[in-house]
């Protein structure tokens, strides 16, 4: 009986030790699981941040392209206005030159008429 009792007690001690080891392993695995879940949450957060940054950069790029196109159109309009005004100025200068020659000719005619 004693030998059977000692055997049973010894087996119970081994089983308790085995249970403690399994519980320690479960706790370690749970800690590892929690750590991995935290890492996963952090990675998902970083992915969301990167996606938002990418969307923002794309929006800024699109806005910059639109502004560049508007500036190009504005510069083109200013260039056309400059060309039109330059042509007008050339016409006015030609008219002024012609008027100056006509005025000089009229003065010469008046001068000859006054001498005669």
XYZ file of C-alpha atoms in Angstrom:
116
model
C 0.000 0.000 0.000
C 2.792 2.378 0.944
C 4.616 1.639 -2.205
C 1.474 2.234 -4.222
C 0.866 5.490 -2.256
C 4.454 6.654 -2.910
C 4.050 5.788 -6.569
C 0.795 7.708 -6.759
C 2.294 10.676 -4.872
C 5.347 10.597 -7.130
C 3.148 10.454 -10.212
C 1.041 13.326 -8.832
C 4.215 15.359 -8.245
C 5.358 14.641 -11.805
C 1.915 15.567 -13.130
C 1.926 18.805 -11.073
C 5.383 19.634 -12.389
C 4.202 18.883 -15.911
C 1.107 21.074 -15.355
C 3.298 23.939 -14.078
C 5.562 23.606 -17.100
C 2.580 23.574 -19.449
C 1.095 26.607 -17.669
C 4.426 28.429 -17.964
C 4.557 27.538 -21.657
C 0.970 28.749 -22.127
C 1.831 32.029 -20.372
C 4.879 32.457 -22.596
C 2.797 31.734 -25.681
C 0.127 34.199 -24.514
C 2.774 36.866 -23.956
C 4.170 36.173 -27.417
C 0.643 36.321 -28.876
C -0.019 39.676 -27.165
C 3.313 41.000 -28.418
C 2.544 39.853 -31.967
C -0.932 41.417 -31.799
C 0.630 44.714 -30.670
C 3.165 44.525 -33.496
C 0.362 43.766 -35.946
C -1.658 46.753 -34.681
C 1.417 48.997 -34.986
C 2.063 47.796 -38.533
C -1.546 48.381 -39.511
C -1.329 51.856 -38.035
C 1.867 52.566 -39.989
C 0.263 51.271 -43.181
C -2.725 53.584 -42.637
C -0.394 56.516 -42.024
C 1.571 55.735 -45.188
C -1.627 55.407 -47.241
C -2.838 58.761 -45.909
C 0.534 60.344 -46.669
C 0.436 58.895 -50.181
C -3.082 60.219 -50.769
C -2.068 63.631 -49.439
C 1.050 63.702 -51.634
C -1.028 62.715 -54.674
C -3.546 65.452 -53.902
C -0.757 68.026 -53.508
C 0.827 66.846 -56.764
C -2.488 67.168 -58.587
C -3.030 70.627 -57.109
C 0.493 71.690 -58.116
C -0.108 70.428 -61.662
C -3.383 72.366 -61.855
C -1.682 75.519 -60.581
C 1.116 75.063 -63.124
C -1.435 74.715 -65.926
C -3.204 77.868 -64.734
C 0.109 79.717 -64.590
C 0.987 78.481 -68.095
C -2.348 79.771 -69.411
C -1.795 83.090 -67.629
C 1.719 83.452 -69.070
C 0.394 82.570 -72.534
C -2.317 85.229 -72.216
C 0.231 87.804 -71.030
C 2.519 86.910 -73.943
C -0.322 87.402 -76.435
C -1.227 90.718 -74.780
C 2.424 91.807 -75.011
C 2.564 90.887 -78.698
C -0.697 92.754 -79.390
C 0.513 95.844 -77.523
C 3.898 95.691 -79.270
C 2.106 95.646 -82.638
C -0.071 98.593 -81.588
C 3.012 100.478 -80.448
C 4.699 99.850 -83.813
C 1.584 101.132 -85.623
C 1.461 104.241 -83.401
C 5.181 104.881 -83.947
C 4.688 104.569 -87.709
C 1.719 106.958 -87.554
C 3.716 109.409 -85.430
C 6.630 109.227 -87.886
C 4.305 109.792 -90.827
C 2.594 112.687 -89.057
C 5.984 114.203 -88.218
C 7.027 113.985 -91.900
C 3.700 115.470 -93.019
C 4.045 118.269 -90.466
C 7.597 118.982 -91.671
C 6.429 119.004 -95.286
C 3.547 121.334 -94.396
C 5.957 123.658 -92.577
C 8.234 123.722 -95.622
C 5.307 124.510 -97.921
C 4.149 127.278 -95.571
C 7.687 128.584 -95.393
C 7.935 128.723 -99.224
C 4.520 130.328 -99.502
C 5.482 132.959 -96.965
C 8.681 133.751 -98.901
C 6.822 134.112 -102.158
